[in-house]
PDB file of C-alpha atoms in Angstrom:
ATOM      1  CA  MET A   1     109.330  90.990 103.305  1.00  0.00           C
ATOM      2  CA  PRO A   2     109.992  94.513 104.592  1.00  0.00           C
ATOM      3  CA  SER A   3     109.584  95.379 108.237  1.00  0.00           C
ATOM      4  CA  THR A   4     109.565  98.579 110.229  1.00  0.00           C
ATOM      5  CA  THR A   5     109.656  99.883 113.759  1.00  0.00           C
ATOM      6  CA  ASN A   6     108.002 103.204 112.924  1.00  0.00           C
ATOM      7  CA  GLN A   7     105.563 104.744 115.378  1.00  0.00           C
ATOM      8  CA  ASP A   8     102.385 106.751 115.052  1.00  0.00           C
ATOM      9  CA  PRO A   9     103.558 110.366 115.356  1.00  0.00           C
ATOM     10  CA  ALA A  10     100.482 111.367 117.375  1.00  0.00           C
ATOM     11  CA  SER A  11     100.553 108.648 120.027  1.00  0.00           C
ATOM     12  CA  GLY A  12     104.180 107.528 119.947  1.00  0.00           C
ATOM     13  CA  LYS A  13     102.962 103.924 119.763  1.00  0.00           C
ATOM     14  CA  ARG A  14     103.671 101.358 117.082  1.00  0.00           C
ATOM     15  CA  GLN A  15     100.536 101.242 114.949  1.00  0.00           C
ATOM     16  CA  ILE A  16      98.865  98.321 113.268  1.00  0.00           C
ATOM     17  CA  VAL A  17      96.912  99.868 110.399  1.00  0.00           C
ATOM     18  CA  ILE A  18      93.844  98.084 109.041  1.00  0.00           C
ATOM     19  CA  ILE A  19      92.168  99.207 105.811  1.00  0.00           C
ATOM     20  CA  ALA A  20      88.564  98.222 106.166  1.00  0.00           C
ATOM     21  CA  GLY A  21      84.924  98.250 105.167  1.00  0.00           C
ATOM     22  CA  GLY A  22      82.017  95.949 105.885  1.00  0.00           C
ATOM     23  CA  VAL A  23      81.022  93.273 108.375  1.00  0.00           C
ATOM     24  CA  GLY A  24      83.932  90.902 107.705  1.00  0.00           C
ATOM     25  CA  ALA A  25      86.404  93.700 108.290  1.00  0.00           C
ATOM     26  CA  ALA A  26      84.729  94.703 111.552  1.00  0.00           C
ATOM     27  CA  ARG A  27      84.914  91.129 112.815  1.00  0.00           C
ATOM     28  CA  PHE A  28      88.582  90.839 111.888  1.00  0.00           C
ATOM     29  CA  ILE A  29      89.362  94.110 113.692  1.00  0.00           C
ATOM     30  CA  ASP A  30      87.558  92.780 116.768  1.00  0.00           C
ATOM     31  CA  GLY A  31      89.810  89.730 116.627  1.00  0.00           C
ATOM     32  CA  MET A  32      92.870  91.947 116.383  1.00  0.00           C
ATOM     33  CA  GLN A  33      91.831  94.045 119.382  1.00  0.00           C
ATOM     34  CA  GLN A  34      91.617  90.827 121.403  1.00  0.00           C
ATOM     35  CA  ILE A  35      95.309  90.032 120.834  1.00  0.00           C
ATOM     36  CA  HIS A  36      96.847  93.522 120.557  1.00  0.00           C
ATOM     37  CA  PRO A  37      96.424  96.622 122.716  1.00  0.00           C
ATOM     38  CA  PRO A  38      93.386  98.334 121.154  1.00  0.00           C
ATOM     39  CA  ASP A  39      95.089 101.733 121.133  1.00  0.00           C
ATOM     40  CA  SER A  40      97.884 100.271 118.996  1.00  0.00           C
ATOM     41  CA  ILE A  41      95.393  99.654 116.168  1.00  0.00           C
ATOM     42  CA  SER A  42      94.305 102.300 113.662  1.00  0.00           C
ATOM     43  CA  VAL A  43      91.483 101.607 111.207  1.00  0.00           C
ATOM     44  CA  ILE A  44      91.087 103.483 107.925  1.00  0.00           C
ATOM     45  CA  CYS A  45      87.401 103.144 107.033  1.00  0.00           C
ATOM     46  CA  ASN A  46      85.587 103.274 103.737  1.00  0.00           C
ATOM     47  CA  VAL A  47      83.063 106.106 103.340  1.00  0.00           C
ATOM     48  CA  GLY A  48      81.827 105.213  99.846  1.00  0.00           C
ATOM     49  CA  ASP A  49      78.708 103.615 101.377  1.00  0.00           C
ATOM     50  CA  ASP A  50      77.722 106.811 103.227  1.00  0.00           C
ATOM     51  CA  LEU A  51      74.319 108.280 102.506  1.00  0.00           C
ATOM     52  CA  THR A  52      71.978 111.036 103.572  1.00  0.00           C
ATOM     53  CA  TRP A  53      68.881 109.566 105.195  1.00  0.00           C
ATOM     54  CA  ASN A  54      66.086 111.980 106.120  1.00  0.00           C
ATOM     55  CA  GLY A  55      68.644 114.765 106.323  1.00  0.00           C
ATOM     56  CA  LEU A  56      71.086 112.777 108.463  1.00  0.00           C
ATOM     57  CA  LYS A  57      74.530 111.641 107.326  1.00  0.00           C
ATOM     58  CA  VAL A  58      74.769 107.885 107.867  1.00  0.00           C
ATOM     59  CA  CYS A  59      78.128 106.064 107.712  1.00  0.00           C
ATOM     60  CA  PRO A  60      77.368 102.317 107.581  1.00  0.00           C
ATOM     61  CA  ASP A  61      80.958 101.022 107.462  1.00  0.00           C
ATOM     62  CA  ILE A  62      82.208 103.293 110.239  1.00  0.00           C
ATOM     63  CA  ASP A  63      79.192 102.479 112.414  1.00  0.00           C
ATOM     64  CA  THR A  64      79.551  98.728 111.829  1.00  0.00           C
ATOM     65  CA  VAL A  65      83.167  98.877 113.000  1.00  0.00           C
ATOM     66  CA  ILE A  66      82.313 100.933 116.092  1.00  0.00           C
ATOM     67  CA  TYR A  67      79.334  98.768 117.067  1.00  0.00           C
ATOM     68  CA  THR A  68      81.343  95.563 116.590  1.00  0.00           C
ATOM     69  CA  LEU A  69      84.307  96.806 118.622  1.00  0.00           C
ATOM     70  CA  ALA A  70      81.886  97.936 121.338  1.00  0.00           C
ATOM     71  CA  GLY A  71      80.294  94.474 121.365  1.00  0.00           C
ATOM     72  CA  ILE A  72      76.796  95.698 120.495  1.00  0.00           C
ATOM     73  CA  GLU A  73      76.502  94.795 116.805  1.00  0.00           C
ATOM     74  CA  GLY A  74      73.285  93.294 115.515  1.00  0.00           C
ATOM     75  CA  GLU A  75      72.766  89.618 114.803  1.00  0.00           C
ATOM     76  CA  LEU A  76      73.517  90.060 111.088  1.00  0.00           C
ATOM     77  CA  GLY A  77      76.651  92.120 111.774  1.00  0.00           C
ATOM     78  CA  TRP A  78      75.171  95.578 111.244  1.00  0.00           C
ATOM     79  CA  GLY A  79      73.012  97.861 113.348  1.00  0.00           C
ATOM     80  CA  ILE A  80      72.656  97.480 117.117  1.00  0.00           C
ATOM     81  CA  GLN A  81      71.597  94.273 118.826  1.00  0.00           C
ATOM     82  CA  ASP A  82      68.057  94.114 120.193  1.00  0.00           C
ATOM     83  CA  ASP A  83      67.177  97.382 118.465  1.00  0.00           C
ATOM     84  CA  PHE A  84      63.562  98.174 117.652  1.00  0.00           C
ATOM     85  CA  THR A  85      61.987 100.018 114.741  1.00  0.00           C
ATOM     86  CA  SER A  86      58.941 101.875 116.040  1.00  0.00           C
ATOM     87  CA  MET A  87      60.256 105.126 114.543  1.00  0.00           C
ATOM     88  CA  LEU A  88      60.747 103.484 111.142  1.00  0.00           C
ATOM     89  CA  ASP A  89      57.365 101.784 111.377  1.00  0.00           C
ATOM     90  CA  GLU A  90      55.704 105.134 112.027  1.00  0.00           C
ATOM     91  CA  LEU A  91      57.423 106.661 108.989  1.00  0.00           C
ATOM     92  CA  THR A  92      55.954 103.829 106.931  1.00  0.00           C
ATOM     93  CA  VAL A  93      52.493 104.491 108.366  1.00  0.00           C
ATOM     94  CA  LEU A  94      52.904 108.113 107.288  1.00  0.00           C
ATOM     95  CA  GLY A  95      53.681 107.029 103.731  1.00  0.00           C
ATOM     96  CA  ASP A  96      57.491 107.272 103.646  1.00  0.00           C
ATOM     97  CA  GLU A  97      59.617 104.660 101.893  1.00  0.00           C
ATOM     98  CA  ALA A  98      61.538 102.539 104.385  1.00  0.00           C
ATOM     99  CA  TRP A  99      63.867 100.398 102.289  1.00  0.00           C
ATOM    100  CA  PHE A 100      66.876 101.580 104.309  1.00  0.00           C
ATOM    101  CA  ARG A 101      66.412 100.236 107.827  1.00  0.00           C
ATOM    102  CA  ILE A 102      67.533 102.277 110.827  1.00  0.00           C
ATOM    103  CA  GLY A 103      66.618 101.265 114.364  1.00  0.00           C
ATOM    104  CA  ASN A 104      65.719 103.592 117.203  1.00  0.00           C
ATOM    105  CA  ARG A 105      69.003 103.042 119.065  1.00  0.00           C
ATOM    106  CA  ASP A 106      70.967 103.315 115.836  1.00  0.00           C
ATOM    107  CA  LEU A 107      69.322 106.680 115.222  1.00  0.00           C
ATOM    108  CA  ALA A 108      71.068 108.124 118.288  1.00  0.00           C
ATOM    109  CA  THR A 109      74.432 107.620 116.566  1.00  0.00           C
ATOM    110  CA  HIS A 110      73.338 109.586 113.517  1.00  0.00           C
ATOM    111  CA  LEU A 111      71.871 112.406 115.592  1.00  0.00           C
ATOM    112  CA  ILE A 112      75.136 112.832 117.503  1.00  0.00           C
ATOM    113  CA  ARG A 113      77.224 112.682 114.322  1.00  0.00           C
ATOM    114  CA  ASN A 114      75.091 115.253 112.568  1.00  0.00           C
ATOM    115  CA  ARG A 115      75.051 117.614 115.533  1.00  0.00           C
ATOM    116  CA  ILE A 116      78.866 117.617 115.479  1.00  0.00           C
ATOM    117  CA  LEU A 117      78.924 118.177 111.710  1.00  0.00           C
ATOM    118  CA  GLN A 118      76.350 120.958 111.883  1.00  0.00           C
ATOM    119  CA  ASN A 119      78.434 122.686 114.565  1.00  0.00           C
ATOM    120  CA  GLY A 120      81.424 122.777 112.218  1.00  0.00           C
ATOM    121  CA  GLY A 121      83.124 119.528 113.198  1.00  0.00           C
ATOM    122  CA  THR A 122      84.615 117.091 110.704  1.00  0.00           C
ATOM    123  CA  LEU A 123      83.679 113.483 110.080  1.00  0.00           C
ATOM    124  CA  SER A 124      86.980 112.484 111.720  1.00  0.00           C
ATOM    125  CA  GLU A 125      86.053 114.450 114.840  1.00  0.00           C
ATOM    126  CA  ALA A 126      82.546 113.010 114.901  1.00  0.00           C
ATOM    127  CA  THR A 127      83.917 109.479 114.522  1.00  0.00           C
ATOM    128  CA  GLY A 128      86.379 110.015 117.355  1.00  0.00           C
ATOM    129  CA  GLU A 129      83.610 111.291 119.621  1.00  0.00           C
ATOM    130  CA  LEU A 130      81.373 108.330 118.807  1.00  0.00           C
ATOM    131  CA  CYS A 131      84.244 105.957 119.626  1.00  0.00           C
ATOM    132  CA  ARG A 132      84.799 107.734 122.945  1.00  0.00           C
ATOM    133  CA  ARG A 133      81.136 107.460 123.870  1.00  0.00           C
ATOM    134  CA  ARG A 134      81.117 103.738 123.017  1.00  0.00           C
ATOM    135  CA  ASN A 135      84.376 103.141 124.953  1.00  0.00           C
ATOM    136  CA  VAL A 136      86.157 101.996 121.793  1.00  0.00           C
ATOM    137  CA  SER A 137      89.934 102.445 122.154  1.00  0.00           C
ATOM    138  CA  VAL A 138      90.825 101.403 118.604  1.00  0.00           C
ATOM    139  CA  ASN A 139      91.605 104.499 116.536  1.00  0.00           C
ATOM    140  CA  VAL A 140      88.778 104.416 113.956  1.00  0.00           C
ATOM    141  CA  ARG A 141      89.081 107.020 111.202  1.00  0.00           C
ATOM    142  CA  PRO A 142      87.315 107.803 107.924  1.00  0.00           C
ATOM    143  CA  VAL A 143      89.662 107.791 104.947  1.00  0.00           C
ATOM    144  CA  THR A 144      88.386 111.272 104.057  1.00  0.00           C
ATOM    145  CA  ASP A 145      86.252 113.970 105.652  1.00  0.00           C
ATOM    146  CA  ASP A 146      84.861 114.819 102.204  1.00  0.00           C
ATOM    147  CA  ASN A 147      81.913 113.297 100.364  1.00  0.00           C
ATOM    148  CA  HIS A 148      83.229 110.357  98.325  1.00  0.00           C
ATOM    149  CA  PRO A 149      80.304 108.239  97.072  1.00  0.00           C
ATOM    150  CA  THR A 150      80.592 104.917  95.302  1.00  0.00           C
ATOM    151  CA  MET A 151      78.327 104.791  92.244  1.00  0.00           C
ATOM    152  CA  ILE A 152      77.328 101.496  90.657  1.00  0.00           C
ATOM    153  CA  ARG A 153      76.781 101.588  86.898  1.00  0.00           C
ATOM    154  CA  THR A 154      74.450  98.757  85.919  1.00  0.00           C
ATOM    155  CA  THR A 155      72.511  97.567  82.897  1.00  0.00           C
ATOM    156  CA  GLU A 156      69.545  99.359  84.499  1.00  0.00           C
ATOM    157  CA  GLY A 157      71.299 102.687  85.059  1.00  0.00           C
ATOM    158  CA  ILE A 158      73.496 104.318  87.707  1.00  0.00           C
ATOM    159  CA  LEU A 159      72.738 103.604  91.369  1.00  0.00           C
ATOM    160  CA  THR A 160      74.262 104.725  94.634  1.00  0.00           C
ATOM    161  CA  PHE A 161      75.794 101.840  96.551  1.00  0.00           C
ATOM    162  CA  GLN A 162      72.911 101.669  99.021  1.00  0.00           C
ATOM    163  CA  GLU A 163      70.347 101.751  96.213  1.00  0.00           C
ATOM    164  CA  TYR A 164      72.172  98.835  94.588  1.00  0.00           C
ATOM    165  CA  PHE A 165      72.928  96.849  97.753  1.00  0.00           C
ATOM    166  CA  VAL A 166      69.876  97.481  99.940  1.00  0.00           C
ATOM    167  CA  ALA A 167      66.998  98.692  97.763  1.00  0.00           C
ATOM    168  CA  ARG A 168      67.800  96.393  94.811  1.00  0.00           C
ATOM    169  CA  GLN A 169      69.414  93.578  96.846  1.00  0.00           C
ATOM    170  CA  SER A 170      72.479  93.524  94.524  1.00  0.00           C
ATOM    171  CA  GLU A 171      70.333  92.178  91.668  1.00  0.00           C
ATOM    172  CA  PRO A 172      71.256  94.512  88.758  1.00  0.00           C
ATOM    173  CA  VAL A 173      74.179  93.439  86.573  1.00  0.00           C
ATOM    174  CA  ILE A 174      77.207  95.685  87.126  1.00  0.00           C
ATOM    175  CA  THR A 175      79.061  97.177  84.173  1.00  0.00           C
ATOM    176  CA  ASN A 176      81.347  99.558  86.091  1.00  0.00           C
ATOM    177  CA  ILE A 177      82.010 101.084  89.508  1.00  0.00           C
ATOM    178  CA  GLU A 178      82.688 104.814  89.602  1.00  0.00           C
ATOM    179  CA  PHE A 179      83.934 107.365  92.130  1.00  0.00           C
ATOM    180  CA  PRO A 180      82.875 110.830  90.910  1.00  0.00           C
ATOM    181  CA  ASN A 181      84.686 112.727  93.689  1.00  0.00           C
ATOM    182  CA  LYS A 182      87.923 110.741  93.529  1.00  0.00           C
ATOM    183  CA  ASP A 183      90.012 113.719  92.374  1.00  0.00           C
ATOM    184  CA  SER A 184      88.601 116.266  94.820  1.00  0.00           C
ATOM    185  CA  ALA A 185      88.263 114.240  98.029  1.00  0.00           C
ATOM    186  CA  LEU A 186      91.341 114.619 100.233  1.00  0.00           C
ATOM    187  CA  PRO A 187      92.782 112.181 102.775  1.00  0.00           C
ATOM    188  CA  ALA A 188      91.573 112.984 106.279  1.00  0.00           C
ATOM    189  CA  PRO A 189      94.217 114.570 108.540  1.00  0.00           C
ATOM    190  CA  GLY A 190      96.850 112.058 109.622  1.00  0.00           C
ATOM    191  CA  ILE A 191      95.822 109.259 107.262  1.00  0.00           C
ATOM    192  CA  LEU A 192      98.885 109.423 105.012  1.00  0.00           C
ATOM    193  CA  ASP A 193     101.152 109.598 108.074  1.00  0.00           C
ATOM    194  CA  LEU A 194      99.474 106.519 109.532  1.00  0.00           C
ATOM    195  CA  ILE A 195     100.233 104.560 106.382  1.00  0.00           C
ATOM    196  CA  SER A 196     103.808 105.790 106.017  1.00  0.00           C
ATOM    197  CA  THR A 197     104.711 105.105 109.668  1.00  0.00           C
ATOM    198  CA  ALA A 198     102.772 101.869 110.195  1.00  0.00           C
ATOM    199  CA  GLU A 199     104.296  98.836 111.845  1.00  0.00           C
ATOM    200  CA  SER A 200     102.154  96.621 109.638  1.00  0.00           C
ATOM    201  CA  ILE A 201      99.239  97.180 107.266  1.00  0.00           C
ATOM    202  CA  TYR A 202      96.330  94.782 106.888  1.00  0.00           C
ATOM    203  CA  ILE A 203      93.703  94.827 104.170  1.00  0.00           C
ATOM    204  CA  ALA A 204      90.782  93.298 106.003  1.00  0.00           C
ATOM    205  CA  PRO A 205      88.550  90.610 104.446  1.00  0.00           C
ATOM    206  CA  SER A 206      86.400  93.171 102.651  1.00  0.00           C
ATOM    207  CA  ASN A 207      84.849  93.536  99.216  1.00  0.00           C
ATOM    208  CA  PRO A 208      87.781  94.649  97.011  1.00  0.00           C
ATOM    209  CA  PHE A 209      85.568  96.757  94.721  1.00  0.00           C
ATOM    210  CA  VAL A 210      83.255  98.694  97.047  1.00  0.00           C
ATOM    211  CA  SER A 211      85.055  98.573 100.404  1.00  0.00           C
ATOM    212  CA  ILE A 212      88.786  98.740  99.604  1.00  0.00           C
ATOM    213  CA  GLU A 213      88.952 100.385  96.167  1.00  0.00           C
ATOM    214  CA  PRO A 214      87.064 103.517  97.314  1.00  0.00           C
ATOM    215  CA  ILE A 215      89.800 104.019  99.917  1.00  0.00           C
ATOM    216  CA  LEU A 216      92.566 103.530  97.356  1.00  0.00           C
ATOM    217  CA  GLN A 217      90.906 106.036  95.009  1.00  0.00           C
ATOM    218  CA  ILE A 218      91.552 108.935  97.411  1.00  0.00           C
ATOM    219  CA  PRO A 219      94.548 110.915  96.046  1.00  0.00           C
ATOM    220  CA  GLY A 220      97.791 109.795  97.660  1.00  0.00           C
ATOM    221  CA  ILE A 221      96.471 106.691  99.419  1.00  0.00           C
ATOM    222  CA  ARG A 222      97.525 104.057  96.881  1.00  0.00           C
ATOM    223  CA  ASP A 223     100.973 105.629  96.453  1.00  0.00           C
ATOM    224  CA  ALA A 224     101.444 105.846 100.226  1.00  0.00           C
ATOM    225  CA  LEU A 225     100.507 102.177 100.530  1.00  0.00           C
ATOM    226  CA  ILE A 226     102.954 101.133  97.825  1.00  0.00           C
ATOM    227  CA  GLU A 227     105.753 103.261  99.278  1.00  0.00           C
ATOM    228  CA  SER A 228     105.235 102.241 102.901  1.00  0.00           C
ATOM    229  CA  LYS A 229     108.017 100.070 104.293  1.00  0.00           C
ATOM    230  CA  ALA A 230     105.568  98.199 106.507  1.00  0.00           C
ATOM    231  CA  PRO A 231     104.641  94.616 105.611  1.00  0.00           C
ATOM    232  CA  LYS A 232     101.287  94.615 103.827  1.00  0.00           C
ATOM    233  CA  ILE A 233      98.913  91.696 104.317  1.00  0.00           C
ATOM    234  CA  ALA A 234      95.529  91.086 102.683  1.00  0.00           C
ATOM    235  CA  ILE A 235      92.969  88.520 103.818  1.00  0.00           C
ATOM    236  CA  SER A 236      90.624  87.000 101.248  1.00  0.00           C
ATOM    237  CA  PRO A 237      86.893  87.723 101.601  1.00  0.00           C
ATOM    238  CA  ILE A 238      86.185  84.810  99.243  1.00  0.00           C
ATOM    239  CA  ILE A 239      86.115  81.297 100.706  1.00  0.00           C
ATOM    240  CA  GLY A 240      85.326  78.298  98.538  1.00  0.00           C
ATOM    241  CA  GLY A 241      84.310  80.573  95.681  1.00  0.00           C
ATOM    242  CA  LYS A 242      81.735  82.418  97.795  1.00  0.00           C
ATOM    243  CA  ALA A 243      81.586  85.566  99.906  1.00  0.00           C
ATOM    244  CA  ILE A 244      80.721  85.085 103.567  1.00  0.00           C
ATOM    245  CA  LYS A 245      78.791  88.382 103.440  1.00  0.00           C
ATOM    246  CA  GLY A 246      77.715  90.650 100.605  1.00  0.00           C
ATOM    247  CA  PRO A 247      77.991  90.653  96.798  1.00  0.00           C
ATOM    248  CA  ALA A 248      81.778  90.280  96.387  1.00  0.00           C
ATOM    249  CA  ALA A 249      81.566  86.995  94.448  1.00  0.00           C
ATOM    250  CA  LYS A 250      78.906  88.379  92.095  1.00  0.00           C
ATOM    251  CA  MET A 251      80.994  91.507  91.536  1.00  0.00           C
ATOM    252  CA  LEU A 252      84.131  89.480  90.776  1.00  0.00           C
ATOM    253  CA  TYR A 253      82.222  87.603  88.073  1.00  0.00           C
ATOM    254  CA  GLU A 254      80.573  90.662  86.541  1.00  0.00           C
ATOM    255  CA  MET A 255      83.823  92.668  86.605  1.00  0.00           C
ATOM    256  CA  GLY A 256      85.663  89.893  84.743  1.00  0.00           C
ATOM    257  CA  HIS A 257      87.767  88.357  87.529  1.00  0.00           C
ATOM    258  CA  ASP A 258      88.171  84.791  88.748  1.00  0.00           C
ATOM    259  CA  VAL A 259      85.498  84.119  91.370  1.00  0.00           C
ATOM    260  CA  SER A 260      87.969  82.756  93.878  1.00  0.00           C
ATOM    261  CA  ALA A 261      90.556  83.742  96.440  1.00  0.00           C
ATOM    262  CA  LEU A 262      93.037  83.683  93.544  1.00  0.00           C
ATOM    263  CA  GLY A 263      91.013  86.353  91.754  1.00  0.00           C
ATOM    264  CA  VAL A 264      91.233  88.585  94.826  1.00  0.00           C
ATOM    265  CA  ALA A 265      94.958  87.888  95.232  1.00  0.00           C
ATOM    266  CA  LYS A 266      95.601  89.067  91.669  1.00  0.00           C
ATOM    267  CA  ILE A 267      93.784  92.345  92.386  1.00  0.00           C
ATOM    268  CA  TYR A 268      95.895  93.043  95.472  1.00  0.00           C
ATOM    269  CA  ALA A 269      99.227  91.651  94.231  1.00  0.00           C
ATOM    270  CA  PRO A 270     100.616  95.004  92.947  1.00  0.00           C
ATOM    271  CA  PHE A 271     100.731  96.529  96.437  1.00  0.00           C
ATOM    272  CA  ILE A 272     100.863  93.779  99.083  1.00  0.00           C
ATOM    273  CA  ASP A 273     103.533  91.402 100.359  1.00  0.00           C
ATOM    274  CA  LEU A 274     101.432  88.553 101.762  1.00  0.00           C
ATOM    275  CA  PHE A 275      98.013  87.226 100.754  1.00  0.00           C
ATOM    276  CA  VAL A 276      96.170  84.986 103.212  1.00  0.00           C
ATOM    277  CA  TYR A 277      93.374  82.694 102.046  1.00  0.00           C
ATOM    278  CA  ASP A 278      91.300  80.007 103.714  1.00  0.00           C
ATOM    279  CA  THR A 279      92.507  76.429 104.034  1.00  0.00           C
ATOM    280  CA  ILE A 280      89.318  75.344 102.247  1.00  0.00           C
ATOM    281  CA  ASP A 281      90.972  76.749  99.111  1.00  0.00           C
ATOM    282  CA  GLN A 282      94.340  75.043  99.530  1.00  0.00           C
ATOM    283  CA  GLU A 283      93.931  73.425  96.097  1.00  0.00           C
ATOM    284  CA  LEU A 284      94.713  76.916  94.775  1.00  0.00           C
ATOM    285  CA  THR A 285      98.199  76.762  96.307  1.00  0.00           C
ATOM    286  CA  PRO A 286     100.086  76.000  93.039  1.00  0.00           C
ATOM    287  CA  SER A 287      98.416  78.978  91.340  1.00  0.00           C
ATOM    288  CA  MET A 288      98.964  81.164  94.397  1.00  0.00           C
ATOM    289  CA  ASP A 289     102.638  80.203  94.433  1.00  0.00           C
ATOM    290  CA  SER A 290     102.997  81.507  90.874  1.00  0.00           C
ATOM    291  CA  LEU A 291     102.182  85.063  91.986  1.00  0.00           C
ATOM    292  CA  ALA A 292     104.959  87.565  92.677  1.00  0.00           C
ATOM    293  CA  ILE A 293     103.939  87.827  96.335  1.00  0.00           C
ATOM    294  CA  GLN A 294     104.008  85.507  99.313  1.00  0.00           C
ATOM    295  CA  THR A 295     100.805  83.559  99.948  1.00  0.00           C
ATOM    296  CA  ALA A 296      99.664  81.298 102.762  1.00  0.00           C
ATOM    297  CA  HIS A 297      96.477  79.673 103.984  1.00  0.00           C
ATOM    298  CA  CYS A 298      94.832  79.181 107.369  1.00  0.00           C
ATOM    299  CA  ASP A 299      91.358  79.061 108.878  1.00  0.00           C
ATOM    300  CA  THR A 300      89.775  82.478 108.221  1.00  0.00           C
ATOM    301  CA  ILE A 301      86.121  81.797 109.104  1.00  0.00           C
ATOM    302  CA  MET A 302      84.884  83.924 112.023  1.00  0.00           C
ATOM    303  CA  LYS A 303      81.745  82.323 113.462  1.00  0.00           C
ATOM    304  CA  ASP A 304      81.918  84.035 116.869  1.00  0.00           C
ATOM    305  CA  ARG A 305      84.200  86.235 118.983  1.00  0.00           C
ATOM    306  CA  LEU A 306      86.511  83.327 119.758  1.00  0.00           C
ATOM    307  CA  GLY A 307      86.701  82.592 116.040  1.00  0.00           C
ATOM    308  CA  ARG A 308      87.597  86.217 115.321  1.00  0.00           C
ATOM    309  CA  LYS A 309      90.418  86.042 117.841  1.00  0.00           C
ATOM    310  CA  GLN A 310      91.691  82.776 116.370  1.00  0.00           C
ATOM    311  CA  VAL A 311      91.753  84.207 112.838  1.00  0.00           C
ATOM    312  CA  ALA A 312      93.729  87.205 114.118  1.00  0.00           C
ATOM    313  CA  VAL A 313      96.157  84.800 115.810  1.00  0.00           C
ATOM    314  CA  ASN A 314      96.430  82.717 112.623  1.00  0.00           C
ATOM    315  CA  VAL A 315      97.096  85.684 110.348  1.00  0.00           C
ATOM    316  CA  THR A 316      99.598  87.229 112.769  1.00  0.00           C
ATOM    317  CA  ALA A 317     101.444  83.906 112.996  1.00  0.00           C
ATOM    318  CA  LEU A 318     101.668  83.704 109.195  1.00  0.00           C
ATOM    319  CA  LEU A 319     103.018  87.247 109.064  1.00  0.00           C
ATOM    320  CA  ASN A 320     105.647  86.430 111.685  1.00  0.00           C
ATOM    321  CA  GLU A 321     106.598  83.250 109.831  1.00  0.00           C
ATOM    322  CA  VAL A 322     107.160  84.886 106.451  1.00  0.00           C
ATOM    323  CA  GLN A 323     109.070  87.772 108.045  1.00  0.00           C
ATOM    324  CA  LYS A 324     111.737  85.275 109.115  1.00  0.00           C
ATOM    325  CA  TYR A 325     112.802  84.851 105.494  1.00  0.00           C
TER     326      TYR A 325
END
């Protein structure tokens, strides 16, 4: 497996780069910040879930990462803990639809972000400012400052991701996933350099279709990942044939893939060096061993903060072990 001692050109520090989207990714990043200096970690976040809500740009994946790293995430992994919804309740009283839930405290994030954007700032700048205000030292970045929506084509028509995931509760059958701005959206400043100079690159336990693929669809990202000399590690979001969070298992089935960690490994195999899956799935080891990448299993379930830290320790140990050979 390749290794590197490259450094982030901006900070001069060796960077651990994590490609991420969703609750599982946020929890893994929290585990990593418990065992590595937070400012040595850079996160490239999915923006395909972003939406405009009552005129405000909302970035669910970015916000979930920031809230989790700040230790204020909600009980279900998104939003802010102990938030209240009197504002949303009043909108409902006034006859507005309220299928997308935003709490009062959560609203403050979106107001700050949109003020920065309206004053000419970029999404990268707004994200950096939100991290600073939440005392998050991990370098959280959007993959692009441009609009880059994920569209879900279903047997019932085309839906935005939030319409599919939240309003329709992932019920419609998927026939394709599309990225209409994939050729025009550009990598945010510094993103390609982060990938090319990384010490190591992790693909967090995220949905491969709607969290990771939108990132790879940005021009130059996939090529930079393939060409990077850093070791590239992916962690399975599928455990025992099921997703811990979200519709990943359903999407694997409807998109024609094996509904298993092996199915995810085959998707990532062209551009990673090591695939990590849960010990629950160790019966897949013979099939995993047939792939043209290194594979290994360990406990990957993150029930609490201690569990997140232990998974980060486990995955790092596997990386160190395979790098010996």
